[in-house]
Amino acid sequence: MGFIKAFAGSLGGTFADQWKDFYAPRQDIPETAALFQAVPQGENAGRGENTKGSENIISNGSKIIVPEGTALITIQDGAITGCIAEPGGFIFNSEDPNSQSMFAGDGIFGQTIKQTWERFKFGGQPGSQQLAFYVNLKEIPNNKFGTQSEIYWDDAYFGTQVGCVTRGTYTLKIVDPLLFVKNFVPAKYVQPGAPTFDFSDMDNDAGTQLFNEVVSTLSAAFSNYTNDPSKGNRISKIQGDQIGFAQAMAKAVEDAYQWKSSRGLEIVKTAILAIEYDDDTKALMSDVKKADALSGARGNAFMQQATARGIQSAGENGGGAGMAFMGMGMNAAGGMMGAMQQQPTQSSYQPAFGQTNQQPTQASQQQATTQDPTTKLLEMKKLLDAGAITQEDYDKIKAQLLGL
């Protein structure tokens, strides 16, 4: 028969863990952190007696602070036991014997002896592990994305494939802390004394994985944005529409990797810092810009100016006599052409003042007939010189007037 010395350690640890404690976040947490451990305060301004309690055991009745913009998750022996997603102060309560506290009304003799016996079986240390972690529910900034080579997508507005090199940042939000911890956070970040899960940490493989997934879906994100009718299908709006493009990017990563439904993550806003289009896309955009400039009222004004310049040039090159016809517009000129194509059936002779209204003499008819085609032909020649009619039109009218 013998005794194991661990009994003394068991008893000392048992009484030390009777104290209630006060849990809060550490003070050195960066804003890019996603998960970090709640730590007991122990002492505050030189006051406090719970300096010898067991690590990773939370006594019944201990108070845990949940700041704004965070959620609290408790884990016991590797399993999630609770989640609080609202700010405030909360009292920890557990049925585990290691958490029983006489200061929480659990009794002093029965519970203490039972707790001491449980610890005795594990060599004087607690046979359980209780941890509390904070999950950042605020927008997590400065998550980078970028491409080293061109990405391509089919653009509805241009009606063809376009490409670019781009880089920027996005804000990330944890919308389901349970999914995030259970399905995405590596095990080393939910252990006692775990490092802070920080997306900006270059050694954080999980953060690197998110970067790679975003880059792989950028082509689909650009396609989602430029082919959305509600966006006007214009790529030029992307850099100024941080929320609209974020929605297109969130849809792309959700379709490919189920960030929200399986990891509890969502992209909220984006900031595109640079877009460098390839040479073909630049040339295409230049052509489209010119076409846009000539559309609508601006295009009509441009055509009017071009017509005026053409008329001025024709006048300076000997077509001035025909400008009166140009001023009437093309429709008026066309109507005149049609009228002149008709052969005269009777003389246009009118009696002079004081003469009787009688048929003109044969000589008068012959004079009117010989003069009329020539006058008309000269008028058509002026229109031809002014560019109002084509050479083919002029030759046709000439043949009709001359009876050829």
mmCIF file of C-alpha atoms in Angstrom:
data_model
loop_
_atom_site.group_PDB
_atom_site.id
_atom_site.type_symbol
_atom_site.label_atom_id
_atom_site.label_comp_id
_atom_site.label_asym_id
_atom_site.label_seq_id
_atom_site.Cartn_x
_atom_site.Cartn_y
_atom_site.Cartn_z
ATOM 1 C CA MET A 1 0.000 0.000 0.000
ATOM 2 C CA GLY A 2 1.366 3.412 -0.860
ATOM 3 C CA PHE A 3 0.550 7.004 -1.767
ATOM 4 C CA ILE A 4 1.272 9.003 -4.838
ATOM 5 C CA LYS A 5 2.747 12.415 -4.203
ATOM 6 C CA ALA A 6 0.597 13.936 -6.875
ATOM 7 C CA PHE A 7 -2.120 14.250 -4.207
ATOM 8 C CA ALA A 8 -0.479 17.374 -2.801
ATOM 9 C CA GLY A 9 -0.368 18.978 -6.232
ATOM 10 C CA SER A 10 -3.929 17.942 -6.878
ATOM 11 C CA LEU A 11 -5.146 19.579 -3.688
ATOM 12 C CA GLY A 12 -3.216 22.791 -4.268
ATOM 13 C CA GLY A 13 -4.459 23.110 -7.821
ATOM 14 C CA THR A 14 -8.007 22.373 -6.740
ATOM 15 C CA PHE A 15 -8.105 25.220 -4.242
ATOM 16 C CA ALA A 16 -6.377 27.596 -6.670
ATOM 17 C CA ASP A 17 -9.042 26.897 -9.269
ATOM 18 C CA GLN A 18 -11.850 27.784 -6.876
ATOM 19 C CA TRP A 19 -11.353 31.465 -7.690
ATOM 20 C CA LYS A 20 -13.560 33.085 -10.291
ATOM 21 C CA ASP A 21 -11.633 34.765 -13.058
ATOM 22 C CA PHE A 22 -12.060 37.514 -15.610
ATOM 23 C CA TYR A 23 -11.413 36.753 -19.307
ATOM 24 C CA ALA A 24 -10.838 39.320 -22.035
ATOM 25 C CA PRO A 25 -8.917 39.721 -25.322
ATOM 26 C CA ARG A 26 -5.233 40.559 -25.380
ATOM 27 C CA GLN A 27 -4.321 44.156 -26.102
ATOM 28 C CA ASP A 28 -1.964 43.528 -29.036
ATOM 29 C CA ILE A 29 -4.439 42.126 -31.560
ATOM 30 C CA PRO A 30 -4.086 43.588 -35.097
ATOM 31 C CA GLU A 31 -7.188 44.526 -37.084
ATOM 32 C CA THR A 32 -6.392 41.851 -39.675
ATOM 33 C CA ALA A 33 -6.664 39.102 -37.018
ATOM 34 C CA ALA A 34 -9.529 36.646 -37.431
ATOM 35 C CA LEU A 35 -9.167 34.382 -34.367
ATOM 36 C CA PHE A 36 -7.392 34.893 -31.031
ATOM 37 C CA GLN A 37 -7.545 33.347 -27.574
ATOM 38 C CA ALA A 38 -9.313 34.816 -24.546
ATOM 39 C CA VAL A 39 -6.891 35.118 -21.646
ATOM 40 C CA PRO A 40 -7.502 35.349 -17.851
ATOM 41 C CA GLN A 41 -6.491 38.612 -16.268
ATOM 42 C CA GLY A 42 -5.145 37.030 -13.036
ATOM 43 C CA GLU A 43 -4.006 40.307 -11.545
ATOM 44 C CA ASN A 44 -5.013 43.884 -12.178
ATOM 45 C CA ALA A 45 -3.117 46.893 -10.769
ATOM 46 C CA GLY A 46 -1.495 44.662 -8.165
ATOM 47 C CA ARG A 47 -4.809 43.231 -6.984
ATOM 48 C CA GLY A 48 -5.906 39.642 -7.549
ATOM 49 C CA GLU A 49 -5.142 36.306 -5.978
ATOM 50 C CA ASN A 50 -5.756 33.797 -8.745
ATOM 51 C CA THR A 51 -2.130 33.499 -9.832
ATOM 52 C CA LYS A 52 -1.669 29.754 -9.359
ATOM 53 C CA GLY A 53 -4.739 28.340 -11.056
ATOM 54 C CA SER A 54 -4.446 25.613 -13.672
ATOM 55 C CA GLU A 55 -3.963 26.718 -17.249
ATOM 56 C CA ASN A 56 -6.826 26.093 -19.667
ATOM 57 C CA ILE A 57 -9.410 25.544 -16.939
ATOM 58 C CA ILE A 58 -12.225 28.084 -16.600
ATOM 59 C CA SER A 59 -13.817 28.138 -13.159
ATOM 60 C CA ASN A 60 -17.573 28.220 -12.764
ATOM 61 C CA GLY A 61 -18.792 31.769 -12.286
ATOM 62 C CA SER A 62 -15.891 33.341 -14.164
ATOM 63 C CA LYS A 63 -16.841 36.369 -16.224
ATOM 64 C CA ILE A 64 -15.987 36.624 -19.913
ATOM 65 C CA ILE A 65 -16.191 39.904 -21.807
ATOM 66 C CA VAL A 66 -17.351 39.856 -25.438
ATOM 67 C CA PRO A 67 -16.426 43.172 -27.111
ATOM 68 C CA GLU A 68 -18.376 44.761 -29.962
ATOM 69 C CA GLY A 69 -17.650 43.201 -33.324
ATOM 70 C CA THR A 70 -16.518 39.834 -31.944
ATOM 71 C CA ALA A 71 -17.988 36.441 -31.173
ATOM 72 C CA LEU A 72 -16.855 34.097 -28.375
ATOM 73 C CA ILE A 73 -16.432 30.373 -28.909
ATOM 74 C CA THR A 74 -15.675 27.957 -26.058
ATOM 75 C CA ILE A 75 -13.955 24.645 -26.705
ATOM 76 C CA GLN A 76 -13.623 21.744 -24.300
ATOM 77 C CA ASP A 77 -11.445 18.762 -25.100
ATOM 78 C CA GLY A 78 -11.370 19.706 -28.775
ATOM 79 C CA ALA A 79 -15.119 20.154 -29.217
ATOM 80 C CA ILE A 80 -17.027 23.436 -29.518
ATOM 81 C CA THR A 81 -19.325 23.799 -26.513
ATOM 82 C CA GLY A 82 -20.734 27.299 -26.929
ATOM 83 C CA CYS A 83 -20.908 30.392 -29.124
ATOM 84 C CA ILE A 84 -21.875 33.960 -28.190
ATOM 85 C CA ALA A 85 -22.310 36.432 -31.053
ATOM 86 C CA GLU A 86 -23.503 39.497 -29.130
ATOM 87 C CA PRO A 87 -21.472 41.967 -27.058
ATOM 88 C CA GLY A 88 -21.602 42.053 -23.239
ATOM 89 C CA GLY A 89 -20.381 40.313 -20.091
ATOM 90 C CA PHE A 90 -21.222 36.638 -19.630
ATOM 91 C CA ILE A 91 -20.859 34.167 -16.755
ATOM 92 C CA PHE A 92 -19.195 30.842 -17.541
ATOM 93 C CA ASN A 93 -21.002 27.732 -16.312
ATOM 94 C CA SER A 94 -19.949 24.103 -16.766
ATOM 95 C CA GLU A 95 -20.899 20.716 -15.374
ATOM 96 C CA ASP A 96 -17.333 19.520 -15.676
ATOM 97 C CA PRO A 97 -15.904 18.657 -12.199
ATOM 98 C CA ASN A 98 -12.719 20.572 -12.998
ATOM 99 C CA SER A 99 -14.711 23.800 -13.321
ATOM 100 C CA GLN A 100 -16.638 23.505 -10.043
ATOM 101 C CA SER A 101 -16.058 26.439 -7.712
ATOM 102 C CA MET A 102 -17.154 27.017 -4.149
ATOM 103 C CA PHE A 103 -17.401 30.728 -4.964
ATOM 104 C CA ALA A 104 -20.044 29.876 -7.565
ATOM 105 C CA GLY A 105 -22.154 28.000 -5.007
ATOM 106 C CA ASP A 106 -20.941 24.545 -5.942
ATOM 107 C CA GLY A 107 -20.122 23.639 -2.312
ATOM 108 C CA ILE A 108 -16.719 23.251 -0.710
ATOM 109 C CA PHE A 109 -16.255 19.730 0.576
ATOM 110 C CA GLY A 110 -18.088 17.367 -1.745
ATOM 111 C CA GLN A 111 -17.183 19.120 -4.984
ATOM 112 C CA THR A 112 -13.634 19.896 -3.912
ATOM 113 C CA ILE A 113 -12.921 16.316 -2.894
ATOM 114 C CA LYS A 114 -14.433 15.034 -6.130
ATOM 115 C CA GLN A 115 -12.382 17.474 -8.174
ATOM 116 C CA THR A 116 -9.217 16.594 -6.261
ATOM 117 C CA TRP A 117 -9.828 12.907 -6.886
ATOM 118 C CA GLU A 118 -10.312 13.491 -10.613
ATOM 119 C CA ARG A 119 -7.047 15.371 -10.792
ATOM 120 C CA PHE A 120 -5.285 12.759 -8.713
ATOM 121 C CA LYS A 121 -6.038 10.191 -11.437
ATOM 122 C CA PHE A 122 -4.218 12.370 -13.981
ATOM 123 C CA GLY A 123 -1.067 12.917 -11.917
ATOM 124 C CA GLY A 124 -2.286 16.070 -10.224
ATOM 125 C CA GLN A 125 -3.308 17.999 -13.340
ATOM 126 C CA PRO A 126 -6.831 18.571 -14.678
ATOM 127 C CA GLY A 127 -8.226 15.820 -16.849
ATOM 128 C CA SER A 128 -9.885 18.347 -19.105
ATOM 129 C CA GLN A 129 -9.062 21.334 -21.311
ATOM 130 C CA GLN A 130 -11.276 24.398 -21.576
ATOM 131 C CA LEU A 131 -10.459 27.191 -24.006
ATOM 132 C CA ALA A 132 -12.167 30.373 -25.138
ATOM 133 C CA PHE A 133 -11.489 32.148 -28.434
ATOM 134 C CA TYR A 134 -12.648 35.393 -29.962
ATOM 135 C CA VAL A 135 -13.698 35.544 -33.626
ATOM 136 C CA ASN A 136 -13.447 38.896 -35.396
ATOM 137 C CA LEU A 137 -16.835 39.771 -36.947
ATOM 138 C CA LYS A 138 -15.751 43.150 -38.328
ATOM 139 C CA GLU A 139 -14.600 43.717 -41.886
ATOM 140 C CA ILE A 140 -11.029 42.474 -42.099
ATOM 141 C CA PRO A 141 -9.111 44.859 -44.399
ATOM 142 C CA ASN A 142 -6.115 44.737 -46.698
ATOM 143 C CA ASN A 143 -6.515 41.284 -48.202
ATOM 144 C CA LYS A 144 -4.562 41.509 -51.443
ATOM 145 C CA PHE A 145 -5.171 40.067 -54.892
ATOM 146 C CA GLY A 146 -3.264 40.444 -58.152
ATOM 147 C CA THR A 147 -2.199 38.733 -61.350
ATOM 148 C CA GLN A 148 1.238 38.350 -62.901
ATOM 149 C CA SER A 149 -0.078 37.653 -66.400
ATOM 150 C CA GLU A 150 -3.190 38.611 -68.342
ATOM 151 C CA ILE A 151 -6.594 37.229 -67.494
ATOM 152 C CA TYR A 152 -9.275 37.062 -70.196
ATOM 153 C CA TRP A 153 -13.053 37.087 -70.264
ATOM 154 C CA ASP A 154 -15.877 37.577 -72.773
ATOM 155 C CA ASP A 155 -17.202 41.120 -72.554
ATOM 156 C CA ALA A 156 -20.844 41.710 -73.493
ATOM 157 C CA TYR A 157 -20.425 45.392 -74.330
ATOM 158 C CA PHE A 158 -17.439 44.912 -76.635
ATOM 159 C CA GLY A 159 -18.872 41.680 -77.990
ATOM 160 C CA THR A 160 -15.517 39.909 -77.856
ATOM 161 C CA GLN A 161 -12.775 38.674 -75.521
ATOM 162 C CA VAL A 162 -10.759 41.236 -73.592
ATOM 163 C CA GLY A 163 -7.816 40.894 -71.194
ATOM 164 C CA CYS A 164 -5.844 42.722 -68.515
ATOM 165 C CA VAL A 165 -3.387 42.502 -65.634
ATOM 166 C CA THR A 166 -4.818 43.797 -62.357
ATOM 167 C CA ARG A 167 -4.162 44.142 -58.632
ATOM 168 C CA GLY A 168 -6.042 45.429 -55.613
ATOM 169 C CA THR A 169 -7.370 44.640 -52.146
ATOM 170 C CA TYR A 170 -10.626 43.428 -50.629
ATOM 171 C CA THR A 171 -12.262 43.401 -47.207
ATOM 172 C CA LEU A 172 -13.305 40.060 -45.779
ATOM 173 C CA LYS A 173 -16.006 39.325 -43.224
ATOM 174 C CA ILE A 174 -16.653 36.227 -41.102
ATOM 175 C CA VAL A 175 -20.412 35.769 -41.315
ATOM 176 C CA ASP A 176 -20.582 32.385 -39.539
ATOM 177 C CA PRO A 177 -17.959 31.956 -36.768
ATOM 178 C CA LEU A 178 -18.834 28.282 -36.167
ATOM 179 C CA LEU A 179 -18.310 27.301 -39.806
ATOM 180 C CA PHE A 180 -15.134 29.344 -39.904
ATOM 181 C CA VAL A 181 -13.582 27.603 -36.861
ATOM 182 C CA LYS A 182 -14.828 24.088 -37.634
ATOM 183 C CA ASN A 183 -14.157 23.960 -41.369
ATOM 184 C CA PHE A 184 -11.352 26.386 -42.141
ATOM 185 C CA VAL A 185 -9.093 27.335 -39.218
ATOM 186 C CA PRO A 186 -6.109 24.942 -38.924
ATOM 187 C CA ALA A 187 -5.830 22.973 -35.669
ATOM 188 C CA LYS A 188 -2.712 24.810 -34.489
ATOM 189 C CA TYR A 189 -4.763 27.979 -34.018
ATOM 190 C CA VAL A 190 -7.256 26.377 -31.585
ATOM 191 C CA GLN A 191 -4.712 24.923 -29.145
ATOM 192 C CA PRO A 192 -3.610 26.285 -25.731
ATOM 193 C CA GLY A 193 -1.271 29.227 -26.275
ATOM 194 C CA ALA A 194 -2.114 29.264 -29.987
ATOM 195 C CA PRO A 195 -0.802 32.095 -32.151
ATOM 196 C CA THR A 196 -3.209 34.657 -33.506
ATOM 197 C CA PHE A 197 -4.854 33.661 -36.769
ATOM 198 C CA ASP A 198 -3.905 36.701 -38.838
ATOM 199 C CA PHE A 199 -4.739 36.938 -42.537
ATOM 200 C CA SER A 200 -1.817 39.318 -43.113
ATOM 201 C CA ASP A 201 0.680 36.816 -41.680
ATOM 202 C CA MET A 202 2.889 35.573 -44.507
ATOM 203 C CA ASP A 203 3.280 32.246 -42.710
ATOM 204 C CA ASN A 204 -0.478 31.710 -42.521
ATOM 205 C CA ASP A 205 -1.071 28.990 -45.111
ATOM 206 C CA ALA A 206 -4.838 29.370 -44.805
ATOM 207 C CA GLY A 207 -4.591 33.041 -45.756
ATOM 208 C CA THR A 208 -2.341 32.162 -48.691
ATOM 209 C CA GLN A 209 -4.941 29.668 -49.869
ATOM 210 C CA LEU A 210 -7.607 32.372 -49.936
ATOM 211 C CA PHE A 211 -5.300 34.604 -51.998
ATOM 212 C CA ASN A 212 -4.767 31.836 -54.560
ATOM 213 C CA GLU A 213 -8.491 31.108 -54.793
ATOM 214 C CA VAL A 214 -9.360 34.760 -55.374
ATOM 215 C CA VAL A 215 -6.740 35.090 -58.121
ATOM 216 C CA SER A 216 -8.026 31.952 -59.836
ATOM 217 C CA THR A 217 -11.566 33.381 -59.987
ATOM 218 C CA LEU A 218 -10.702 36.929 -61.118
ATOM 219 C CA SER A 219 -11.546 36.145 -64.734
ATOM 220 C CA ALA A 220 -14.995 34.940 -63.684
ATOM 221 C CA ALA A 221 -15.404 37.985 -61.431
ATOM 222 C CA PHE A 222 -14.711 40.398 -64.291
ATOM 223 C CA SER A 223 -17.094 38.420 -66.481
ATOM 224 C CA ASN A 224 -19.813 38.535 -63.803
ATOM 225 C CA TYR A 225 -19.495 42.305 -63.596
ATOM 226 C CA THR A 226 -19.232 43.267 -67.254
ATOM 227 C CA ASN A 227 -21.993 40.866 -68.341
ATOM 228 C CA ASP A 228 -24.474 42.045 -65.709
ATOM 229 C CA PRO A 229 -27.130 44.187 -67.480
ATOM 230 C CA SER A 230 -27.739 46.180 -64.291
ATOM 231 C CA LYS A 231 -24.145 47.470 -64.466
ATOM 232 C CA GLY A 232 -24.501 48.709 -68.021
ATOM 233 C CA ASN A 233 -21.943 46.135 -69.187
ATOM 234 C CA ARG A 234 -19.183 48.732 -68.974
ATOM 235 C CA ILE A 235 -15.745 47.752 -67.730
ATOM 236 C CA SER A 236 -14.928 51.421 -67.120
ATOM 237 C CA LYS A 237 -17.172 51.414 -64.027
ATOM 238 C CA ILE A 238 -15.274 48.720 -62.132
ATOM 239 C CA GLN A 239 -12.665 50.885 -60.415
ATOM 240 C CA GLY A 240 -15.297 53.234 -59.019
ATOM 241 C CA ASP A 241 -17.794 50.561 -57.965
ATOM 242 C CA GLN A 242 -16.141 48.841 -54.996
ATOM 243 C CA ILE A 243 -19.332 47.189 -53.769
ATOM 244 C CA GLY A 244 -20.626 46.117 -57.179
ATOM 245 C CA PHE A 245 -17.362 44.454 -58.148
ATOM 246 C CA ALA A 246 -17.104 42.903 -54.672
ATOM 247 C CA GLN A 247 -20.467 41.244 -55.277
ATOM 248 C CA ALA A 248 -19.231 39.921 -58.608
ATOM 249 C CA MET A 249 -16.049 38.624 -56.953
ATOM 250 C CA ALA A 250 -17.998 37.095 -54.035
ATOM 251 C CA LYS A 251 -20.229 35.246 -56.481
ATOM 252 C CA ALA A 252 -17.214 33.934 -58.383
ATOM 253 C CA VAL A 253 -15.464 32.551 -55.274
ATOM 254 C CA GLU A 254 -18.730 31.182 -53.885
ATOM 255 C CA ASP A 255 -19.447 29.335 -57.139
ATOM 256 C CA ALA A 256 -15.938 27.892 -57.224
ATOM 257 C CA TYR A 257 -15.023 27.363 -53.541
ATOM 258 C CA GLN A 258 -18.183 27.862 -51.416
ATOM 259 C CA TRP A 259 -16.608 30.419 -49.088
ATOM 260 C CA LYS A 260 -19.866 31.474 -47.453
ATOM 261 C CA SER A 261 -21.701 28.173 -47.305
ATOM 262 C CA SER A 262 -18.802 26.012 -46.115
ATOM 263 C CA ARG A 263 -16.340 28.432 -44.447
ATOM 264 C CA GLY A 264 -18.525 31.289 -43.203
ATOM 265 C CA LEU A 265 -16.492 33.875 -45.183
ATOM 266 C CA GLU A 266 -17.670 36.628 -47.508
ATOM 267 C CA ILE A 267 -16.057 39.386 -49.588
ATOM 268 C CA VAL A 268 -17.608 42.775 -48.750
ATOM 269 C CA LYS A 269 -15.715 45.527 -50.607
ATOM 270 C CA THR A 270 -12.925 45.777 -53.155
ATOM 271 C CA ALA A 271 -10.433 48.439 -54.186
ATOM 272 C CA ILE A 272 -8.862 47.915 -57.608
ATOM 273 C CA LEU A 273 -5.534 49.719 -57.518
ATOM 274 C CA ALA A 274 -4.536 49.157 -61.139
ATOM 275 C CA ILE A 275 -5.835 47.669 -64.388
ATOM 276 C CA GLU A 276 -3.446 47.322 -67.329
ATOM 277 C CA TYR A 277 -5.253 46.152 -70.491
ATOM 278 C CA ASP A 278 -3.451 44.196 -73.177
ATOM 279 C CA ASP A 279 -2.687 45.847 -76.540
ATOM 280 C CA ASP A 280 -5.668 44.358 -78.390
ATOM 281 C CA THR A 281 -8.069 45.501 -75.685
ATOM 282 C CA LYS A 282 -6.562 49.013 -75.682
ATOM 283 C CA ALA A 283 -7.056 49.290 -79.452
ATOM 284 C CA LEU A 284 -10.616 48.008 -79.131
ATOM 285 C CA MET A 285 -11.423 50.455 -76.358
ATOM 286 C CA SER A 286 -10.047 53.311 -78.463
ATOM 287 C CA ASP A 287 -12.309 52.384 -81.385
ATOM 288 C CA VAL A 288 -15.331 52.049 -79.119
ATOM 289 C CA LYS A 289 -14.574 55.436 -77.545
ATOM 290 C CA LYS A 290 -14.580 57.052 -80.999
ATOM 291 C CA ALA A 291 -17.855 55.332 -81.896
ATOM 292 C CA ASP A 292 -19.399 56.504 -78.622
ATOM 293 C CA ALA A 293 -18.290 60.063 -79.369
ATOM 294 C CA LEU A 294 -20.092 59.978 -82.742
ATOM 295 C CA SER A 295 -23.351 58.570 -81.389
ATOM 296 C CA GLY A 296 -26.512 60.522 -80.600
ATOM 297 C CA ALA A 297 -26.752 64.320 -80.779
ATOM 298 C CA ARG A 298 -22.979 64.710 -80.769
ATOM 299 C CA GLY A 299 -22.727 62.529 -83.862
ATOM 300 C CA ASN A 300 -25.406 64.561 -85.667
ATOM 301 C CA ALA A 301 -23.545 67.774 -84.895
ATOM 302 C CA PHE A 302 -20.321 66.229 -86.181
ATOM 303 C CA MET A 303 -21.981 65.184 -89.465
ATOM 304 C CA GLN A 304 -23.450 68.641 -89.954
ATOM 305 C CA GLN A 305 -20.027 70.181 -89.479
ATOM 306 C CA ALA A 306 -18.509 67.718 -91.941
ATOM 307 C CA THR A 307 -21.196 68.531 -94.530
ATOM 308 C CA ALA A 308 -20.623 72.252 -94.087
ATOM 309 C CA ARG A 309 -16.897 71.777 -94.609
ATOM 310 C CA GLY A 310 -17.606 69.781 -97.778
ATOM 311 C CA ILE A 311 -19.883 72.475 -99.160
ATOM 312 C CA GLN A 312 -17.293 75.138 -98.414
ATOM 313 C CA SER A 313 -14.620 73.122 -100.192
ATOM 314 C CA ALA A 314 -16.862 72.596 -103.219
ATOM 315 C CA GLY A 315 -17.591 76.308 -103.376
ATOM 316 C CA GLU A 316 -13.923 77.158 -103.305
ATOM 317 C CA ASN A 317 -13.339 74.806 -106.243
ATOM 318 C CA GLY A 318 -15.856 76.380 -108.652
ATOM 319 C CA GLY A 319 -19.097 74.912 -107.419
ATOM 320 C CA GLY A 320 -20.391 78.109 -105.853
ATOM 321 C CA ALA A 321 -23.218 78.563 -108.315
ATOM 322 C CA GLY A 322 -24.673 75.256 -107.260
ATOM 323 C CA MET A 323 -24.595 75.965 -103.536
ATOM 324 C CA ALA A 324 -28.164 77.224 -103.567
ATOM 325 C CA PHE A 325 -29.253 73.715 -104.396
ATOM 326 C CA MET A 326 -27.113 72.265 -101.600
ATOM 327 C CA GLY A 327 -28.702 74.640 -99.117
ATOM 328 C CA MET A 328 -32.039 73.056 -99.934
ATOM 329 C CA GLY A 329 -30.752 69.727 -98.640
ATOM 330 C CA MET A 330 -30.319 66.382 -100.327
ATOM 331 C CA ASN A 331 -34.038 65.597 -100.391
ATOM 332 C CA ALA A 332 -34.787 68.853 -102.195
ATOM 333 C CA ALA A 333 -31.993 68.198 -104.678
ATOM 334 C CA GLY A 334 -33.292 64.695 -105.254
ATOM 335 C CA GLY A 335 -36.775 66.059 -105.917
ATOM 336 C CA MET A 336 -35.406 68.534 -108.411
ATOM 337 C CA MET A 337 -33.488 65.770 -110.127
ATOM 338 C CA GLY A 338 -36.646 63.719 -110.451
ATOM 339 C CA ALA A 339 -38.544 66.624 -111.927
ATOM 340 C CA MET A 340 -35.828 67.332 -114.447
ATOM 341 C CA GLN A 341 -35.785 63.737 -115.612
ATOM 342 C CA GLN A 342 -39.300 64.184 -117.049
ATOM 343 C CA GLN A 343 -39.451 65.185 -120.756
ATOM 344 C CA PRO A 344 -41.452 68.378 -121.403
ATOM 345 C CA THR A 345 -44.755 67.642 -123.150
ATOM 346 C CA GLN A 346 -45.683 71.204 -123.930
ATOM 347 C CA SER A 347 -44.123 74.580 -124.210
ATOM 348 C CA SER A 348 -43.636 76.679 -121.133
ATOM 349 C CA TYR A 349 -44.383 79.724 -123.264
ATOM 350 C CA GLN A 350 -46.421 82.483 -121.543
ATOM 351 C CA PRO A 351 -47.895 85.429 -123.470
ATOM 352 C CA ALA A 352 -46.340 88.830 -122.960
ATOM 353 C CA PHE A 353 -48.257 91.635 -121.270
ATOM 354 C CA GLY A 354 -50.935 93.020 -123.621
ATOM 355 C CA GLN A 355 -51.026 90.000 -125.955
ATOM 356 C CA THR A 356 -53.958 87.659 -126.316
ATOM 357 C CA ASN A 357 -53.827 84.268 -124.681
ATOM 358 C CA GLN A 358 -53.203 82.134 -127.718
ATOM 359 C CA GLN A 359 -50.929 79.262 -128.599
ATOM 360 C CA PRO A 360 -47.367 80.356 -129.341
ATOM 361 C CA THR A 361 -46.072 80.237 -132.821
ATOM 362 C CA GLN A 362 -44.027 77.311 -134.052
ATOM 363 C CA ALA A 363 -40.895 79.434 -133.817
ATOM 364 C CA SER A 364 -41.600 80.266 -130.198
ATOM 365 C CA GLN A 365 -42.164 76.605 -129.352
ATOM 366 C CA GLN A 366 -38.927 75.631 -131.041
ATOM 367 C CA GLN A 367 -37.032 78.359 -129.156
ATOM 368 C CA ALA A 368 -38.453 77.232 -125.784
ATOM 369 C CA THR A 369 -37.665 73.601 -126.546
ATOM 370 C CA THR A 370 -34.052 74.320 -127.527
ATOM 371 C CA GLN A 371 -33.384 76.581 -124.527
ATOM 372 C CA ASP A 372 -35.077 74.534 -121.818
ATOM 373 C CA PRO A 373 -32.838 71.372 -121.915
ATOM 374 C CA THR A 374 -29.670 73.450 -122.014
ATOM 375 C CA THR A 375 -30.642 75.493 -118.985
ATOM 376 C CA LYS A 376 -31.550 72.401 -117.078
ATOM 377 C CA LEU A 377 -28.371 70.660 -118.160
ATOM 378 C CA LEU A 378 -26.281 73.565 -116.889
ATOM 379 C CA GLU A 379 -28.072 73.383 -113.549
ATOM 380 C CA MET A 380 -27.329 69.645 -113.302
ATOM 381 C CA LYS A 381 -23.675 70.293 -114.121
ATOM 382 C CA LYS A 382 -23.483 72.693 -111.199
ATOM 383 C CA LEU A 383 -24.967 70.043 -108.903
ATOM 384 C CA LEU A 384 -22.447 67.514 -110.178
ATOM 385 C CA ASP A 385 -19.555 69.894 -109.500
ATOM 386 C CA ALA A 386 -20.889 70.529 -106.004
ATOM 387 C CA GLY A 387 -21.037 66.794 -105.308
ATOM 388 C CA ALA A 388 -24.819 66.745 -104.863
ATOM 389 C CA ILE A 389 -25.286 64.123 -107.598
ATOM 390 C CA THR A 390 -23.092 61.399 -109.019
ATOM 391 C CA GLN A 391 -21.588 61.231 -112.494
ATOM 392 C CA GLU A 392 -23.956 58.366 -113.277
ATOM 393 C CA ASP A 393 -26.965 60.485 -112.347
ATOM 394 C CA TYR A 394 -25.692 63.390 -114.463
ATOM 395 C CA ASP A 395 -25.080 61.211 -117.540
ATOM 396 C CA LYS A 396 -28.563 59.724 -117.278
ATOM 397 C CA ILE A 397 -30.270 63.114 -117.061
ATOM 398 C CA LYS A 398 -28.112 64.473 -119.869
ATOM 399 C CA ALA A 399 -29.164 61.644 -122.147
ATOM 400 C CA GLN A 400 -32.852 62.274 -121.408
ATOM 401 C CA LEU A 401 -32.637 66.017 -121.937
ATOM 402 C CA LEU A 402 -30.714 65.691 -125.205
ATOM 403 C CA GLY A 403 -32.827 62.813 -126.466
ATOM 404 C CA LEU A 404 -29.823 60.508 -126.818
#
